[in-house]
Tab-separated table of N, CA and C in Angstrom:
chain	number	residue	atom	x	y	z
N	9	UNK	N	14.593	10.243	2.554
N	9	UNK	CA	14.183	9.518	3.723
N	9	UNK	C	14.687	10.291	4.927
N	10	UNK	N	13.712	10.686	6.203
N	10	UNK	CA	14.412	11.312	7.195
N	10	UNK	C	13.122	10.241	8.149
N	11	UNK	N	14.186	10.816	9.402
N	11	UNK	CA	13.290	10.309	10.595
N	11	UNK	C	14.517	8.845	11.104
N	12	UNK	N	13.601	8.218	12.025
N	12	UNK	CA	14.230	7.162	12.618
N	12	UNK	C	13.211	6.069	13.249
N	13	UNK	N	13.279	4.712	12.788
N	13	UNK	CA	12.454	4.074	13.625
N	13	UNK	C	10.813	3.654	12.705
N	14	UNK	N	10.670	3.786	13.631
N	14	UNK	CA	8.810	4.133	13.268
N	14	UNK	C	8.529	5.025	12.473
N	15	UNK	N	9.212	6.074	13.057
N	15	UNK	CA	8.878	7.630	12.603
N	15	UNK	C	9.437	8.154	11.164
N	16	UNK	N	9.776	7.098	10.566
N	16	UNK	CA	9.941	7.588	9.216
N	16	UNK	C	10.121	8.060	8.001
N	17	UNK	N	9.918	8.986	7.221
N	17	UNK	CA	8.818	9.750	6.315
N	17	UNK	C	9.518	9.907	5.106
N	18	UNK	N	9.002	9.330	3.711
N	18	UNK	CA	9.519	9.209	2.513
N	18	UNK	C	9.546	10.707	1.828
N	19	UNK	N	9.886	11.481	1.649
N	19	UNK	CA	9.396	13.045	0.938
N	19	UNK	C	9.661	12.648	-0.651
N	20	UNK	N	8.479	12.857	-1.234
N	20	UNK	CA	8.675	13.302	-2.677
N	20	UNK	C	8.369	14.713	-3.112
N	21	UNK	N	9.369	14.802	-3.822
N	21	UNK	CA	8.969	16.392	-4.716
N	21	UNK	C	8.834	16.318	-5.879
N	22	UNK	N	7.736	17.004	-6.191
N	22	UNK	CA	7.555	16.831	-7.884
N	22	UNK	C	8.164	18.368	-7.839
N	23	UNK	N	8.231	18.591	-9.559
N	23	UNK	CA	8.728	19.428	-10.540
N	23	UNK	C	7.312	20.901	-10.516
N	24	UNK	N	5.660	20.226	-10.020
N	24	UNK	CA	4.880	20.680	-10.282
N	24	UNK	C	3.909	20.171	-9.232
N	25	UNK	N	2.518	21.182	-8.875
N	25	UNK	CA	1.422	20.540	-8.495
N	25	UNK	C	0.839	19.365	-9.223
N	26	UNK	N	0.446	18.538	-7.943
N	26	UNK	CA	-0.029	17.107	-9.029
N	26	UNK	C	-1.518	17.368	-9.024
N	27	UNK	N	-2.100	17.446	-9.685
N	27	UNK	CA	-3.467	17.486	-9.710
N	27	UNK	C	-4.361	16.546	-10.471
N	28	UNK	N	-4.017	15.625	-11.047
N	28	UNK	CA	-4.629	14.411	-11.856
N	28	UNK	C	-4.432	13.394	-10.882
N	29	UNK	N	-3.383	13.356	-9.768
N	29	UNK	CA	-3.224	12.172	-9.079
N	29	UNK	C	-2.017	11.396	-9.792
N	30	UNK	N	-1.416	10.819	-8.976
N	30	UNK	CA	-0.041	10.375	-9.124
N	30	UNK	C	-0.003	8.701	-8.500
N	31	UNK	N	0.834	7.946	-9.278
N	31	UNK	CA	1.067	6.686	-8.813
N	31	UNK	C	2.369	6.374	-8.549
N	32	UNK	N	2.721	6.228	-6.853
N	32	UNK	CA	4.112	5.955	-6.596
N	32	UNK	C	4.138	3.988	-6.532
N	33	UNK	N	5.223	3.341	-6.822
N	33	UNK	CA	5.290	2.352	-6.571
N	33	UNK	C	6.342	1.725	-5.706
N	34	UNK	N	6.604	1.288	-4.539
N	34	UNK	CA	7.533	1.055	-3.440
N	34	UNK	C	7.624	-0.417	-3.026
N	35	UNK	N	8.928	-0.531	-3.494
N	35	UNK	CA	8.817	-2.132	-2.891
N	35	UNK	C	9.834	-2.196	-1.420
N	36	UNK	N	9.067	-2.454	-0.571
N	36	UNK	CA	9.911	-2.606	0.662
N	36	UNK	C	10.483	-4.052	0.930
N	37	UNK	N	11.728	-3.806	1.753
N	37	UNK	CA	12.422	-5.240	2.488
N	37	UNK	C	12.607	-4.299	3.260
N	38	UNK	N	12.581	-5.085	4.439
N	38	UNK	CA	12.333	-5.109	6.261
N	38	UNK	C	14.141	-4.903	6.652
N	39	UNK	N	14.817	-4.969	7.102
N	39	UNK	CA	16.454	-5.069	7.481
N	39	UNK	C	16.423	-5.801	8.811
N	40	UNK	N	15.286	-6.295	9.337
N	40	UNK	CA	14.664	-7.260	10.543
N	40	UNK	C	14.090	-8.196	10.185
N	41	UNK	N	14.211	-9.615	10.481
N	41	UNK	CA	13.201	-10.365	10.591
N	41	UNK	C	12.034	-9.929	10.846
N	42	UNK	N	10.623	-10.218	10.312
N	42	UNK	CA	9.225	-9.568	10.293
N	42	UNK	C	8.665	-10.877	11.993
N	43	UNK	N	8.265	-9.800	12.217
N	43	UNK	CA	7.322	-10.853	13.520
N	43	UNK	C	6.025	-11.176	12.860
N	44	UNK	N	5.048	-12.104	13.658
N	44	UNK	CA	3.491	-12.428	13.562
N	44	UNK	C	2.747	-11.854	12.750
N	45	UNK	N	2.862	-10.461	13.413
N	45	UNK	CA	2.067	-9.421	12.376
N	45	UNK	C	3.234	-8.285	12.194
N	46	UNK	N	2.346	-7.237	10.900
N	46	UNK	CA	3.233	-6.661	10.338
N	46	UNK	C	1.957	-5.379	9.741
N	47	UNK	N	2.085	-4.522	10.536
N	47	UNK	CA	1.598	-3.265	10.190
N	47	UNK	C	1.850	-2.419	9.049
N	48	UNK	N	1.173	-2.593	7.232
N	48	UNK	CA	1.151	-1.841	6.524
N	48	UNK	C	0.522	-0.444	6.913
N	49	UNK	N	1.747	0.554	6.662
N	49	UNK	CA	1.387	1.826	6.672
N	49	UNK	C	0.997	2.255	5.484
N	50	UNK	N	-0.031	2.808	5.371
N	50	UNK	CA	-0.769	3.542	4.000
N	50	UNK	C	0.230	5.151	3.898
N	51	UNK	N	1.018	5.325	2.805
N	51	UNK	CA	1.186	6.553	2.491
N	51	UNK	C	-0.048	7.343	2.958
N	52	UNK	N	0.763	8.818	2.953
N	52	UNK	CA	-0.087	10.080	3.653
N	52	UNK	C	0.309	10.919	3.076
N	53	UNK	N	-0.370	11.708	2.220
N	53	UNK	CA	0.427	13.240	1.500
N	53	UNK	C	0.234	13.798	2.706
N	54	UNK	N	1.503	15.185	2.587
N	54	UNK	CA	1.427	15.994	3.413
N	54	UNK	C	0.595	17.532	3.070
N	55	UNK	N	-0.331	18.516	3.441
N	55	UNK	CA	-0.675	19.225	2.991
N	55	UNK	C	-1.465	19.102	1.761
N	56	UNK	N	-2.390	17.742	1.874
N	56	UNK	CA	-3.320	17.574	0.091
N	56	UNK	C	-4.275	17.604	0.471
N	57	UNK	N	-5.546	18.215	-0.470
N	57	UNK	CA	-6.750	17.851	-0.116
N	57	UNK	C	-6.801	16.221	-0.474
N	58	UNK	N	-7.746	15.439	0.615
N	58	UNK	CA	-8.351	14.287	-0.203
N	58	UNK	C	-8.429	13.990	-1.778
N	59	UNK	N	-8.229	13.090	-2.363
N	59	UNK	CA	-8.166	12.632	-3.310
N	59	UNK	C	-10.418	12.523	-3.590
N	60	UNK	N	-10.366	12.910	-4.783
N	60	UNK	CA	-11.818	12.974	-5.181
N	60	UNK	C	-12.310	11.615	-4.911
N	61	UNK	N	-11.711	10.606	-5.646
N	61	UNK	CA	-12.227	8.885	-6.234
N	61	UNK	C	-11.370	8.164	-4.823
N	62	UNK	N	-11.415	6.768	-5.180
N	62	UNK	CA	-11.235	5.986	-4.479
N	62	UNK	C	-9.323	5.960	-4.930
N	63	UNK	N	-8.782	5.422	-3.890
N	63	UNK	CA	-7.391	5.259	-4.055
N	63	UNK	C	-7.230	3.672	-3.715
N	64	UNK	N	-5.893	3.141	-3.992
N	64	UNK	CA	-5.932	1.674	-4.440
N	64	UNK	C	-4.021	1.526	-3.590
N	65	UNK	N	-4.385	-0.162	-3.107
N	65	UNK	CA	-3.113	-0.658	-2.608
N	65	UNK	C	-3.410	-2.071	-3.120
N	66	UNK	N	-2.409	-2.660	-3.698
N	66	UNK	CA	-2.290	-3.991	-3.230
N	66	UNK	C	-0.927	-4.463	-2.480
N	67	UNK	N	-1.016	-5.587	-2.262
N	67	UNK	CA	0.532	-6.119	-1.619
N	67	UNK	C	0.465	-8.144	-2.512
N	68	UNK	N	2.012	-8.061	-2.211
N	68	UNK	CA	2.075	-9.408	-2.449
N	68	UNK	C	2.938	-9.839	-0.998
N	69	UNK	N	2.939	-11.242	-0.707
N	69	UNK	CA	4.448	-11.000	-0.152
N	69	UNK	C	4.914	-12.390	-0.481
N	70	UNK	N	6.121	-12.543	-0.329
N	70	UNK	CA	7.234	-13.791	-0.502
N	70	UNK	C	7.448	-14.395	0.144
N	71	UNK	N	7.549	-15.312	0.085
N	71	UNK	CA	8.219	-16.004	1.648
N	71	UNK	C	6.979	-16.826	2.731
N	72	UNK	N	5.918	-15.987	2.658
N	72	UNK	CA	5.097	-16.195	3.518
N	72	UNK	C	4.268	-16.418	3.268
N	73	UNK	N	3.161	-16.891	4.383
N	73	UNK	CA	1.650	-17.108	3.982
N	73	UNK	C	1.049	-15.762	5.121
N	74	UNK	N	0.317	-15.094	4.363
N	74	UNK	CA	-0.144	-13.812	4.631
N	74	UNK	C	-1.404	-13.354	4.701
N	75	UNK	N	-1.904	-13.080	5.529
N	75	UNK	CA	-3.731	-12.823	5.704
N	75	UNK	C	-3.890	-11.877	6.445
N	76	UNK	N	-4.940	-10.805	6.394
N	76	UNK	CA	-5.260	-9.836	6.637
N	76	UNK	C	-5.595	-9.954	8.031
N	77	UNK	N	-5.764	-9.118	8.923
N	77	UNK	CA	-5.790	-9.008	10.294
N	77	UNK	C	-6.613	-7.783	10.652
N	78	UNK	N	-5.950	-6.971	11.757
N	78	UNK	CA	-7.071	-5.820	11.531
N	78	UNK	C	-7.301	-4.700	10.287
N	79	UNK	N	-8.021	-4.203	9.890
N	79	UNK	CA	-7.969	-3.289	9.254
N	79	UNK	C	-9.242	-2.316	9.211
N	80	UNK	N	-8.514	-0.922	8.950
N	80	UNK	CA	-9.991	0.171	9.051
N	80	UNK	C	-9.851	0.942	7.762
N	81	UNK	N	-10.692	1.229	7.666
N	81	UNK	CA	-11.446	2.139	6.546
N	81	UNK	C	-10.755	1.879	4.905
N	82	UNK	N	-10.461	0.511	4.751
N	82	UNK	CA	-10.400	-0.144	3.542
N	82	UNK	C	-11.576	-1.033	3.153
N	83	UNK	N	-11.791	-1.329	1.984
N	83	UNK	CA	-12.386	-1.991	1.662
N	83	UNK	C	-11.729	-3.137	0.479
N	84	UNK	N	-11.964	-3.984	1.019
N	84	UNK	CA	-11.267	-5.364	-0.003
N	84	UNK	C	-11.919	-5.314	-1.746
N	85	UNK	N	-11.154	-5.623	-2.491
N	85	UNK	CA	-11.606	-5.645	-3.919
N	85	UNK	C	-10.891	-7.071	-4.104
N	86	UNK	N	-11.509	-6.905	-5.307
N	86	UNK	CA	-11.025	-8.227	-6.534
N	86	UNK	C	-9.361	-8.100	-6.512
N	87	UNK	N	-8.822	-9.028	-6.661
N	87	UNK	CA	-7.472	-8.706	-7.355
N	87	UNK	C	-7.426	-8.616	-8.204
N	88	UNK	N	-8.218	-8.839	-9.376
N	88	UNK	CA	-8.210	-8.765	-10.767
N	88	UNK	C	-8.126	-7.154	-10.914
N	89	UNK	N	-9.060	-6.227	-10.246
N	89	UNK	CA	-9.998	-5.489	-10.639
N	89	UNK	C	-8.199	-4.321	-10.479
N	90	UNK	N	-7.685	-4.643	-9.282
N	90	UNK	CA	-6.525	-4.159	-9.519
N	90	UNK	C	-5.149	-4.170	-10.367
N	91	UNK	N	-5.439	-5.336	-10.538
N	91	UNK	CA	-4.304	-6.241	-11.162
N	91	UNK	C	-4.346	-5.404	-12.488
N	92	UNK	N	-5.776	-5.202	-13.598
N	92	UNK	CA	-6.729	-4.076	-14.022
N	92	UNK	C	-5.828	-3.217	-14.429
N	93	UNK	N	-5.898	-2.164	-13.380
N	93	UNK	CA	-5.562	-0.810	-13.032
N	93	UNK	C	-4.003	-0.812	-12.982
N	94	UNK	N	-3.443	-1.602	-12.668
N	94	UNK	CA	-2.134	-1.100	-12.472
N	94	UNK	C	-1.080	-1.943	-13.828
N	95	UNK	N	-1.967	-2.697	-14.565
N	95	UNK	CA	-1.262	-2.761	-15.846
N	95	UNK	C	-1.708	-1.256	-16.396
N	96	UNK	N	-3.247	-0.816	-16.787
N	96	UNK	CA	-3.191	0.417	-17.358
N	96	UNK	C	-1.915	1.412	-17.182
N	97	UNK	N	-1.798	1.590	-15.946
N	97	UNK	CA	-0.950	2.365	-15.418
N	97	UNK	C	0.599	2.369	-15.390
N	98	UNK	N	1.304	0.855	-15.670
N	98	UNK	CA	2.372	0.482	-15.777
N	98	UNK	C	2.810	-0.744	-16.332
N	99	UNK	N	2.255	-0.634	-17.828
N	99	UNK	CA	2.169	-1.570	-19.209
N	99	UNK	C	3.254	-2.623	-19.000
N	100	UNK	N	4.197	-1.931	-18.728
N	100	UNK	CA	5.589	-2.880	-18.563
N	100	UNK	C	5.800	-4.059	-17.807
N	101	UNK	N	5.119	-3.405	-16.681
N	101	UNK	CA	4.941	-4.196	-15.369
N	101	UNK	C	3.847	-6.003	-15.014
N	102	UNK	N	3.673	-6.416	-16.428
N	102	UNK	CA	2.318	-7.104	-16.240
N	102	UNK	C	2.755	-8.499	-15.583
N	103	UNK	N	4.102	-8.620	-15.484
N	103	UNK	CA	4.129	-9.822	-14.626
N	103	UNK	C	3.975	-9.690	-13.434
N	104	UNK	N	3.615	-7.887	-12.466
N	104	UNK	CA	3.285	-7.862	-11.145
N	104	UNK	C	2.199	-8.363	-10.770
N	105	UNK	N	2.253	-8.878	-9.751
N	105	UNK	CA	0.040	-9.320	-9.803
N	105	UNK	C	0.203	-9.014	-8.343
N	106	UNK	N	-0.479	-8.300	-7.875
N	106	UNK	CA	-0.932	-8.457	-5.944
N	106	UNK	C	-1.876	-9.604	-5.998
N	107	UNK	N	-1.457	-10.480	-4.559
N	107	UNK	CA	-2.330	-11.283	-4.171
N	107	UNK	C	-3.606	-10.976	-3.677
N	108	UNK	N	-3.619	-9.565	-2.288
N	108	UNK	CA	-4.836	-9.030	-2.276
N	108	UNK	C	-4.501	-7.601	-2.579
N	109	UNK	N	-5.639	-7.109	-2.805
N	109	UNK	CA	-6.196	-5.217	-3.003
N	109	UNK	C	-7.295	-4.871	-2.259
N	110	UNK	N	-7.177	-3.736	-2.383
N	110	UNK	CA	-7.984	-3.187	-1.204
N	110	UNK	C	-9.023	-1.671	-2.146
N	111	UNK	N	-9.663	-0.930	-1.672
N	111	UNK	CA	-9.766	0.325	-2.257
N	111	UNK	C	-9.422	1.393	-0.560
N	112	UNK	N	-9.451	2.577	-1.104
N	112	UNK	CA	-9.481	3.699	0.535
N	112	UNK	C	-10.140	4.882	-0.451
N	113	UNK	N	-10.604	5.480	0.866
N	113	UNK	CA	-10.545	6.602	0.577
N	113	UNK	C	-10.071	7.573	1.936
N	114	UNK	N	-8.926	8.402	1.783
N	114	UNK	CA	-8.615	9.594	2.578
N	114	UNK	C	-9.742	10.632	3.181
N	115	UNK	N	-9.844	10.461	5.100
N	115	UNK	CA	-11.208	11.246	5.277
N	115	UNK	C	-10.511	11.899	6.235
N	116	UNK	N	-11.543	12.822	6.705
N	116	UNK	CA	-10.933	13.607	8.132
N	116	UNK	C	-11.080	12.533	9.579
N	117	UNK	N	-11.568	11.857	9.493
N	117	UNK	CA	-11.905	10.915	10.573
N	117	UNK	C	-10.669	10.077	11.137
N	118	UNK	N	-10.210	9.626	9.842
N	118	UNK	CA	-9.152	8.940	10.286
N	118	UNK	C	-7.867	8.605	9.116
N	119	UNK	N	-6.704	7.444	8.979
N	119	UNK	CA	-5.863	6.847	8.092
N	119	UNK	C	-6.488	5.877	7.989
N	120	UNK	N	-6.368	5.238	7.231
N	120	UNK	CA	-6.676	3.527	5.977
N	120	UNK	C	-5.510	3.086	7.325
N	121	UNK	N	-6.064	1.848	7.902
N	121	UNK	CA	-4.580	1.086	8.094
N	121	UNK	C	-4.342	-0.331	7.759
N	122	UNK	N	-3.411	-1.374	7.881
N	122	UNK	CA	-3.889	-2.736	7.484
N	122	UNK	C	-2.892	-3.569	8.235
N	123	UNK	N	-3.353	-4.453	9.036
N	123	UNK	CA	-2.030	-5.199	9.582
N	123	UNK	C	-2.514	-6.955	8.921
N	124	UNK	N	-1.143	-7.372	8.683
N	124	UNK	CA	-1.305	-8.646	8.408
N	124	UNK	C	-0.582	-9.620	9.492
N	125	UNK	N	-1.113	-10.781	9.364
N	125	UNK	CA	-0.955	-12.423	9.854
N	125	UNK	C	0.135	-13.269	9.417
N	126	UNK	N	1.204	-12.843	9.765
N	126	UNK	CA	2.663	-13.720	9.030
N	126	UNK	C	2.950	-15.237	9.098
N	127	UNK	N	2.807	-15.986	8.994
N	127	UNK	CA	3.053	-17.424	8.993
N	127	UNK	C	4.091	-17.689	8.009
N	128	UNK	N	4.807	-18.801	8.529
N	128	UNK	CA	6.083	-19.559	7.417
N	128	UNK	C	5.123	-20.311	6.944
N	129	UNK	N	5.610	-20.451	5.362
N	129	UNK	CA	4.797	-21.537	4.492
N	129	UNK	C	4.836	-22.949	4.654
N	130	UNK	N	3.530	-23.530	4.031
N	130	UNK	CA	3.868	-24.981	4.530
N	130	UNK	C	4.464	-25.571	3.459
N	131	UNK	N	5.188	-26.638	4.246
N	131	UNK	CA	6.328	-27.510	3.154
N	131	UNK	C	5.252	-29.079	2.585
């Protein structure tokens, strides 16, 4: 982890070029109370070509009642369809479920971004 703030930036190093595509999994907590909204940042390789296929996020969150707000160059999916994919991918894991998913794809135009709608739950 380097940077400060906003500015960030997680570095991974593999052992090797990834060329099949790689699945990182990150669970964040905030060290702030979250305000209204809450700007998911989409990972960004540094120096990759675009990914061929479609690439995949979901989120859950706790605590809250959570709804999508602005967002560009995602497209909403099933949760199942993810839910899907990321048991294939991490057998172990099947009690994770995202509430929503999304698909992206990485272009020259722009980043995937997604901000959500924070509300306390109702009692």
């Amino acid at each position: 982890m380097a940077g400060l703030g906003g500015e960030r930036r997680l570095r991974l190093e593999f052992q090797a070029p990834v060329t099949n595509g790689v699945q990182v999994a990150l669970e964040l907590l905030s060290s702030v109370p979250p305000g209204p909204v809450v700007a998911l940042a989409l990972p960004r390789p540094l120096d990759a070509a675009p990914a061929a296929g479609a690439s995949y996020i979901g989120y859950r969150v706790q605590g809250w009642q959570a709804e999508p707000g602005q967002f560009n160059r995602i497209t909403g999916i099933q949760q199942d369809e993810f839910n899907q994919l990321w048991e294939l991918a991490e057998p172990e894991d099947r009690e994770v479920r995202a509430d929503r998913a999304y698909s992206f794809r990485r272009t020259r135009e722009g980043d995937p971004s997604l901000q959500l709608q924070l509300r306390a739950p109702r009692n």
